[in-house]
XYZ file of C-alpha atoms in Angstrom:
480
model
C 0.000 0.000 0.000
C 1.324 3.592 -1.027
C 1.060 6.088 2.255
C 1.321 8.519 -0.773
C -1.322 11.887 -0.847
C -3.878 11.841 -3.580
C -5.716 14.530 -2.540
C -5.851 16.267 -6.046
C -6.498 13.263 -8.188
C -10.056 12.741 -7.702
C -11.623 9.225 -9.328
C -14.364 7.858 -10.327
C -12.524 4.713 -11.930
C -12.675 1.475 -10.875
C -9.294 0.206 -9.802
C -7.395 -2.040 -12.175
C -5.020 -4.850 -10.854
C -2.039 -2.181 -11.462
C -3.473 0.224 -9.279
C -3.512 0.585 -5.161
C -5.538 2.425 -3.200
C -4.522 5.474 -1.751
C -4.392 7.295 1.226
C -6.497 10.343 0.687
C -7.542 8.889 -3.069
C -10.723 10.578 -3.568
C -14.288 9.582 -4.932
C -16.950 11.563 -6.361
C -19.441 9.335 -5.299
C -20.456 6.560 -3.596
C -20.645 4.284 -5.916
C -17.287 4.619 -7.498
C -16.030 4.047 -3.875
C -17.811 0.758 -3.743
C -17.194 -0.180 -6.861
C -13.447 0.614 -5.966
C -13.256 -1.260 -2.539
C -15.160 -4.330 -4.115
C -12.632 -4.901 -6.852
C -9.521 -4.628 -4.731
C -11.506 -7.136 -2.130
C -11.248 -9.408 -5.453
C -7.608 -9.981 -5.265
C -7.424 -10.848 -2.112
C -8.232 -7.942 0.267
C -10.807 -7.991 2.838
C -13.890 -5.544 1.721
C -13.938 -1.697 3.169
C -17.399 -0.336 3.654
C -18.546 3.389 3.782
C -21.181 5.043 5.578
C -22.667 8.228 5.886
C -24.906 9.495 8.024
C -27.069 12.042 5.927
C -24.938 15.007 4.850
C -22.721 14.538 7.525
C -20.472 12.169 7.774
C -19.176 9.822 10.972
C -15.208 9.404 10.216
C -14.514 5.990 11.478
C -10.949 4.651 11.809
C -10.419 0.950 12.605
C -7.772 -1.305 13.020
C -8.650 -4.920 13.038
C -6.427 -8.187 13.654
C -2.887 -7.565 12.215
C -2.817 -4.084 12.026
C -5.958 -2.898 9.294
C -6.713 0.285 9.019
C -9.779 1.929 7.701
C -11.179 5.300 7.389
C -14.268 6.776 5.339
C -14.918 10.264 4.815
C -17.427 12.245 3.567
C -16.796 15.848 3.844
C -19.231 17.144 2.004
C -22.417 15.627 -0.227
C -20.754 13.411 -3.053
C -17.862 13.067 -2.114
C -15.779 10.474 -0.020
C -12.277 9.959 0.717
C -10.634 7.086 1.800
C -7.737 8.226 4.179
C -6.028 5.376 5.748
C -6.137 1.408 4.583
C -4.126 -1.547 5.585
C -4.813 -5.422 4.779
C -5.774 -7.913 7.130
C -6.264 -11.699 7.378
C -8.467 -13.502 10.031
C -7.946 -17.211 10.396
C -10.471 -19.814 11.923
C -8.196 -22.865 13.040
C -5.271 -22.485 10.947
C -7.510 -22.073 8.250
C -7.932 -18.517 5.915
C -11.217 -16.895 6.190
C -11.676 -14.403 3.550
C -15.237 -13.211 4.931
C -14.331 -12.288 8.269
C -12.158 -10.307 10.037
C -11.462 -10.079 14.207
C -12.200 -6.208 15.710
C -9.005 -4.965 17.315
C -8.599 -1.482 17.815
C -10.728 1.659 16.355
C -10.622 5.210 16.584
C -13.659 7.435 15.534
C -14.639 10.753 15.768
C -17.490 13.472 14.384
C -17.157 16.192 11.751
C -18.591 18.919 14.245
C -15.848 18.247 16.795
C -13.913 19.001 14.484
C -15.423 22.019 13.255
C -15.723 22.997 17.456
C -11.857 22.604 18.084
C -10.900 25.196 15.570
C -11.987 27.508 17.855
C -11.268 25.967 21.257
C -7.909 26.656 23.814
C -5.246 24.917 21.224
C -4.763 21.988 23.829
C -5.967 18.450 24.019
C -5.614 16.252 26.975
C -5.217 12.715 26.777
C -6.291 9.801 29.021
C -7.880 5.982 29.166
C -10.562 4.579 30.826
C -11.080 0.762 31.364
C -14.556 -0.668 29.962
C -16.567 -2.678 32.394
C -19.072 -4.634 29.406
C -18.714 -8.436 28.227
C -15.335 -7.685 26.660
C -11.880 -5.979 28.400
C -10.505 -2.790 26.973
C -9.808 0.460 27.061
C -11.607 3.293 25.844
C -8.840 6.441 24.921
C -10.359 10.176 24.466
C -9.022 13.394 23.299
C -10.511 16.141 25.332
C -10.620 19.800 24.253
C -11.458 22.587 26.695
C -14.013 26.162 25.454
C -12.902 29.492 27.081
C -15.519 29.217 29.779
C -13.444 26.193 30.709
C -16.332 23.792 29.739
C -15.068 20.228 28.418
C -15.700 18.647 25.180
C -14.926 15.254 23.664
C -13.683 15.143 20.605
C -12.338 12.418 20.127
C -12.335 8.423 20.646
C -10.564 5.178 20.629
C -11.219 1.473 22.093
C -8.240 -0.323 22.089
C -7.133 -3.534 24.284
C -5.265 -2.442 26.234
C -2.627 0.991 27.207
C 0.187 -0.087 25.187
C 2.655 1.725 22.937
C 1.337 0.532 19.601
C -2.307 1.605 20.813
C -1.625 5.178 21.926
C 0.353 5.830 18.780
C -2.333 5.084 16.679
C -4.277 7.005 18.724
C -2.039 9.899 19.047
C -1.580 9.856 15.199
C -4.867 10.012 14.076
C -5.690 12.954 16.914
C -2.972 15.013 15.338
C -4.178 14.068 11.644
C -7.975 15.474 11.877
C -8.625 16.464 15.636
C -5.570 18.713 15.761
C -3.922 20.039 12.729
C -2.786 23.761 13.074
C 0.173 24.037 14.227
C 1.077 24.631 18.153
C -1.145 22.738 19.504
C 0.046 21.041 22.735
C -0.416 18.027 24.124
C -0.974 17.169 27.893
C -0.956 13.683 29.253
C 0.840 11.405 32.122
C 3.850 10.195 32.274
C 2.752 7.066 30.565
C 5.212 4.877 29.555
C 3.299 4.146 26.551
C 2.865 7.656 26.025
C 6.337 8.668 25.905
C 7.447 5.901 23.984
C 4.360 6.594 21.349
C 5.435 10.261 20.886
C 9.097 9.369 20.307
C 8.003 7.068 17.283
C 8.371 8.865 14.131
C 5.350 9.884 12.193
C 3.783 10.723 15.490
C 3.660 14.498 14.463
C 3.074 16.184 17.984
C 6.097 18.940 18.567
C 4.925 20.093 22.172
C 3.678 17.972 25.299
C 3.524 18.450 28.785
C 2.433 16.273 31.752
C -0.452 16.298 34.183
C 0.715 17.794 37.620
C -1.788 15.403 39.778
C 0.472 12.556 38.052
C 3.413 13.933 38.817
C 2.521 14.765 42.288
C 1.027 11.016 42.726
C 4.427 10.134 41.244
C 6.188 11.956 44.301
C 3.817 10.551 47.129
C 4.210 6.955 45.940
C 8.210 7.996 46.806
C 8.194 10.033 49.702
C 5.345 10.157 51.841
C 5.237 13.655 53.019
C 2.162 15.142 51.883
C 3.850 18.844 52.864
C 6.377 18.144 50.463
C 3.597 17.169 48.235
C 1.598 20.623 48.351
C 5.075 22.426 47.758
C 5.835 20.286 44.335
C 2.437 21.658 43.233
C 2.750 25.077 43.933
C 6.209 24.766 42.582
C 4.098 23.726 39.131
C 1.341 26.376 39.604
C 4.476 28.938 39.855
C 4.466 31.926 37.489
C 7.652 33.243 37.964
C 11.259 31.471 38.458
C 11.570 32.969 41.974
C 8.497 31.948 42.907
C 9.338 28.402 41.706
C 12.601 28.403 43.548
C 10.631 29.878 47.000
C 8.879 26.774 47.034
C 11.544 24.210 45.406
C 13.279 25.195 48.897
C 10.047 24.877 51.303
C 10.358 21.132 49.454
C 13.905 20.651 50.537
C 13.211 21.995 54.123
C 10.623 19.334 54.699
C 12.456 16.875 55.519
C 16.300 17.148 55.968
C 17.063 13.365 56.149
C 15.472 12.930 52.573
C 16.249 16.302 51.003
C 19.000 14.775 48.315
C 16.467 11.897 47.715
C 13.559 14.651 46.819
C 15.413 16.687 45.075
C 17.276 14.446 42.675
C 13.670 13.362 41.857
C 12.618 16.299 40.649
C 15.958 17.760 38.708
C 14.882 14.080 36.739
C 11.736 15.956 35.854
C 11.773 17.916 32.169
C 11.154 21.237 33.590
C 9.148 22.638 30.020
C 6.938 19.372 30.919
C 5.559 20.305 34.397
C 6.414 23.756 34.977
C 3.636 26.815 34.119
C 6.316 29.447 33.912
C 8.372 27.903 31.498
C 5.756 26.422 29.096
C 5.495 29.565 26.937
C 1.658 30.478 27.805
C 0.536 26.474 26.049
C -1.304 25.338 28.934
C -3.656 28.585 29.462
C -3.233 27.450 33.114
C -4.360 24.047 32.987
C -2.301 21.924 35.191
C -4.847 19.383 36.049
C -7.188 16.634 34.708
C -10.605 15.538 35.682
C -11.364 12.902 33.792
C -14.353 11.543 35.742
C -15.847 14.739 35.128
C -15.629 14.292 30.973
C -17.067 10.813 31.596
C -19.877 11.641 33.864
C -21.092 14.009 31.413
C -20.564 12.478 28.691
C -20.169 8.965 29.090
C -22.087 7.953 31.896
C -23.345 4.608 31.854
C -21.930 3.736 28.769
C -18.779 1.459 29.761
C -20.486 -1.229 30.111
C -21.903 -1.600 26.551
C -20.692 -3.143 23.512
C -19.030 -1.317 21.091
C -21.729 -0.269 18.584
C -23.199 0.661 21.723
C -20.789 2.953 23.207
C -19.935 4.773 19.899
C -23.960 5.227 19.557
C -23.977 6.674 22.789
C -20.862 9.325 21.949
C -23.022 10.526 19.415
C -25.883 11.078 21.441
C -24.976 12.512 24.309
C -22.687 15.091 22.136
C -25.750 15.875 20.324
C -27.253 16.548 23.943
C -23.582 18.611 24.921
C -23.610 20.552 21.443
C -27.355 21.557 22.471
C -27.218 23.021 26.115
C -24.060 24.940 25.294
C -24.905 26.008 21.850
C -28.350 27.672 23.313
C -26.285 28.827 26.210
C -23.655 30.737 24.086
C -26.874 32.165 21.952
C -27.975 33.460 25.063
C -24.883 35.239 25.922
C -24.778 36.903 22.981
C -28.378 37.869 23.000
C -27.713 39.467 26.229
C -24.438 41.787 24.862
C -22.275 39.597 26.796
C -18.749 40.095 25.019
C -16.297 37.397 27.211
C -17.429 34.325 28.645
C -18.084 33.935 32.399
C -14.983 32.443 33.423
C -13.098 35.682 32.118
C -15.714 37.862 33.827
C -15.002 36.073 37.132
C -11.247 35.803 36.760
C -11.068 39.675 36.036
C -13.420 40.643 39.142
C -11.069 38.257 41.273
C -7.992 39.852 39.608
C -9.547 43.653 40.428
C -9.969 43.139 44.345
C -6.916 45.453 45.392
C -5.851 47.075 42.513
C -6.492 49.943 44.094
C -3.477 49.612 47.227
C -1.029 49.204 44.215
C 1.338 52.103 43.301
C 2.225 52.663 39.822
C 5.350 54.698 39.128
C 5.461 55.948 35.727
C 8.902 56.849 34.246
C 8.222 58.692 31.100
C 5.788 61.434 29.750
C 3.834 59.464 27.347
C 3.188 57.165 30.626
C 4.306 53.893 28.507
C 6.841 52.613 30.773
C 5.868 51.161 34.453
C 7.227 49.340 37.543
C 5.118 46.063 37.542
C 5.923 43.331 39.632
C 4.620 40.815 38.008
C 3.334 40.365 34.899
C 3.758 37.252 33.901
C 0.082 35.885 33.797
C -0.784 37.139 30.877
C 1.167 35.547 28.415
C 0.287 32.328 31.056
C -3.068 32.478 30.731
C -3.696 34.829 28.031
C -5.750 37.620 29.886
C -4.588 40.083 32.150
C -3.539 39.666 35.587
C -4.248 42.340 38.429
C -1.202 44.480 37.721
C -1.494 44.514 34.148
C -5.004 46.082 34.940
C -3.417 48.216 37.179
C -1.004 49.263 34.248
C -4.129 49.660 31.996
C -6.412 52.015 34.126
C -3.152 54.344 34.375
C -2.497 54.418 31.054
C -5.888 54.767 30.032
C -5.687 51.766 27.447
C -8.543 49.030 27.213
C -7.899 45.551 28.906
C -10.227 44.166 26.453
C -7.128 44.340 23.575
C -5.118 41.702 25.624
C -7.804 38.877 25.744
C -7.485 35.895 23.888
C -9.980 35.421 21.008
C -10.988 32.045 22.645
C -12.535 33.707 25.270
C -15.205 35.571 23.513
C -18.635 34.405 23.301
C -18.262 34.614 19.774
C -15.495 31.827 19.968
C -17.810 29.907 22.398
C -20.552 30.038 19.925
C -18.722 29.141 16.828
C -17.236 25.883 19.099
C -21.114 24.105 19.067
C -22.253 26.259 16.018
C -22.195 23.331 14.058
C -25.200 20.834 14.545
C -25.056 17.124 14.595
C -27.712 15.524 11.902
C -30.366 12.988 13.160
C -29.326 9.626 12.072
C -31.806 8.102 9.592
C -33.518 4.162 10.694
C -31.388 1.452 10.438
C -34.354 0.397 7.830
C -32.984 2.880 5.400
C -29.401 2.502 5.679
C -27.441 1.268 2.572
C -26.819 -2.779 2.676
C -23.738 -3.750 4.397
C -21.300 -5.654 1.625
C -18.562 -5.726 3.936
C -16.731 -8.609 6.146
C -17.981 -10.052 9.123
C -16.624 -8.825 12.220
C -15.564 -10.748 15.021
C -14.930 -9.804 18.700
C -11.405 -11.159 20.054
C -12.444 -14.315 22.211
C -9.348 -13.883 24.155
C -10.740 -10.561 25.694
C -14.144 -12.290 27.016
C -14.384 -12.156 30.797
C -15.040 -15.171 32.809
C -18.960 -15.163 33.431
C -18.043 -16.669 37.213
C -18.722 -14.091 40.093
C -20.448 -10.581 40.068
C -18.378 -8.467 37.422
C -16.308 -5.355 38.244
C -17.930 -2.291 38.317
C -15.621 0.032 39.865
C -12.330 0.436 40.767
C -9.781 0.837 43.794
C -8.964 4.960 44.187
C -5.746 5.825 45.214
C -4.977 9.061 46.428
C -4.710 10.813 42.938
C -8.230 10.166 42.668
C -10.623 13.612 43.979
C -13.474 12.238 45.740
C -16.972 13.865 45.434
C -18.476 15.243 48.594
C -20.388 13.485 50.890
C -23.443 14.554 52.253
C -22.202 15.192 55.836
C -23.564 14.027 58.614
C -27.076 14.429 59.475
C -29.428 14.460 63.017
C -31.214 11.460 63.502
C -34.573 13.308 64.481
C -34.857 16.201 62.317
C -32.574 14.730 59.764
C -30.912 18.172 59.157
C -27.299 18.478 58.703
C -25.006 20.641 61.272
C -25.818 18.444 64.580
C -26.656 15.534 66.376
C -29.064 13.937 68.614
């Protein structure tokens, strides 16, 4: 197979048995892409189906036994691209089945995330989740993050397990549609896999970083003073280098005995990885990850459920997401609200005390202050309390040093685009392709009550309890 681009050499040929296909060989219909997939199945390839779900399209990516790999496209009515194919061949007791194939590993994801990160925070964060149906395996998903800090999936994978083979094809495919400008960053863990994925090459990701709750988990499961702990974090959260170094020494006072030990630890950290004031402004202050929070919203309830099942579900309850915060964001702007309300918050917070500062000008044209500290803005890309200081003297307009993302319009344009009803089963196009098989060896033993949760460690946040409550009145705040 060529891993060639035929993106201007659109076809509506059938393919001969001197010709491949392509990745990125386009059709101008869909039945020149049958007719194509059909006649290469002839000599000895296993059949690729497409599907489209009314005029827009569900890009599907899988990756069966042996390492096939599928993707149809249909950007737009009439036209479909296949973007990625390998060969594959399933055998039933040493024995070559050319109608069947055994499901491995596939990625998916929907046009209008795509559409919606183009004008998200230019970040994606990274992480698994373990399914709990009939089958092991690991669902992997790409999270993206609006300017009123909301989070939004955008894209999938179940693969068998967190390996190095399966977050590279993950990672790829992420960077290939989910996350194509350039500059976009990457947090995860420090995941083996991970690391080892990202130093393949191909991978095409120039800038990552690392979770701080890993890192910090990392630390504990070494040294066991939480102090310590608290101080690595703040040494993360730290803005400045001095401020850094105040608390990289609070660290080394905590305990004497163990001082060399903790801080060879941490010199073996990459400091552009897990430090905010040396990441260039590419986390927009996001140092942590919630993701029980992306899969309570999102996925709830769905990890126990087969496969169709669970990417049936994505599509729903992003259809729900895209819903609430696209009529949200309409709102907004109905209302003449110009930033969203995590920037109207953060600059209310950032004005308490402005007005004890002393600004000391050192020019005429009042262009040249003492500041402290300004390093926030480029950090998180709107302006911290003495850059408003510096504003109000000089009589210039905070608004200019906002990031674009956090603008309603920017929220807005992130669920502008709908997701389509899908059409009855009843009228969908007849499926010509091979039979898919699950992998028996991932079926789990039937014996017992099955797993439903898991054990939490101390990395894990914990929701709340209700509290304790009176057993008469059954109010919280006392006791009988």
């Amino acid at each position: 197979m060529h891993s060639s681009n035929a993106e201007d050499r659109p076809s509506s040929y059938a393919l001969s048995g001197e010709m491949e296909l392509e990745i990125g060989l386009k059709f101008m219909n869909q039945e020149s892409a049958m007719l194509a997939t059909k006649t290469i199945t002839s000599v000895g390839v296993q059949s690729i189906s497409v599907a489209r779900v009314g005029r827009v399209s569900v890009r599907v990516l899988g990756v069966l036994q042996e390492g096939l790999a599928r993707e149809a496209e249909g950007n737009r009515k009439d036209l479909w691209t296949i973007v990625d194919l390998q060969m594959v061949s399933y055998y039933v007791r040493n024995t070559l089945d050319r109608d069947s194939v055994m499901f491995y590993q596939v990625f998916w994801l929907f046009p209008s995330c795509v559409q919606a990160f183009r004008h998200c925070k230019p970040l994606v964060l990274v992480d698994g989740t373990h399914l709990y149906g009939k089958y092991a395996g690991t669902l992997l998903m790409g999270i993206a993050q609006d300017g009123n800090n909301n989070i939004l999936p955008v894209a999938f994978a179940l693969v068998e397990r967190e390996n190095t083979d399966a977050w590279y094809f993950f990672l790829t495919n992420l960077r290939r549609h989910i996350a194509t400008r350039l500059g976009v960053l990457l947090i995860s863990d420090k995941h083996a896999a991970i690391k080892a994925a990202l130093e393949r090459e191909g991978c095409g990701w120039e800038h990552n970083v690392y979770y701080v709750r890993h890192i910090a988990s990392n630390f504990t499961t070494s040294f066991k003073s939480k102090e310590a702990k608290r101080h690595l974090v703040n040494v993360a959260y730290s803005k400045t280098q001095e401020q850094a170094q105040y608390y990289l020494e609070l660290v080394s006072s905590e305990d004497p005995v163990a001082s060399p030990q903790m801080m060879g630890w941490i010199r073996g950290l990459e400091p552009p990885k897990w430090l905010q004031h040396l990441d260039e402004g590419r986390r927009y202050g996001h140092m942590m990850t919630n993701l029980s929070e992306c899969i309570n919203s999102v996925l709830k309830g769905t990890r126990n459920l087969p496969v169709c099942a669970i990417v049936k579900s994505t599509y729903h309850r992003l259809n729900e997401l895209f819903v609430v915060k696209g009529r949200q964001a309409q709102a907004q702007i109905a209302s003449g609200q110009v930033f969203s309300q995590f920037l109207q918050k953060a600059i209310l917070a950032n004005r308490e005390g402005i007005f004890q500062m002393l600004v000391t000008s050192y020019d005429r044209a009042t262009t040249v202050f003492t500041v402290d500290d300004i390093a926030a803005v480029g950090a998180l890309h709107y302006p911290c309390a003495h850059a408003l200081v510096a504003c109000a003297y000089a009589r210039l307009e905070w608004q200019q040093y906002v990031d674009l993302v956090y603008r309603v319009e920017s929220m807005f344009r992130v669920y502008e685009m709908e997701f389509q009803p899908m059409p009855d089963e009843e009228m969908w196009p007849p499926y010509e392709g091979a039979c898919v098989h699950p992998n028996p060896l991932l079926r789990r033993t039937l014996e017992g009550r099955s797993v439903s949760t898991r054990i939490r460690n101390e990395m894990d946040e914990v929701e709340p309890g209700p509290g304790k409550r009176c057993g008469l009145c059954r109010q919280p705040g006392h006791t009988r």
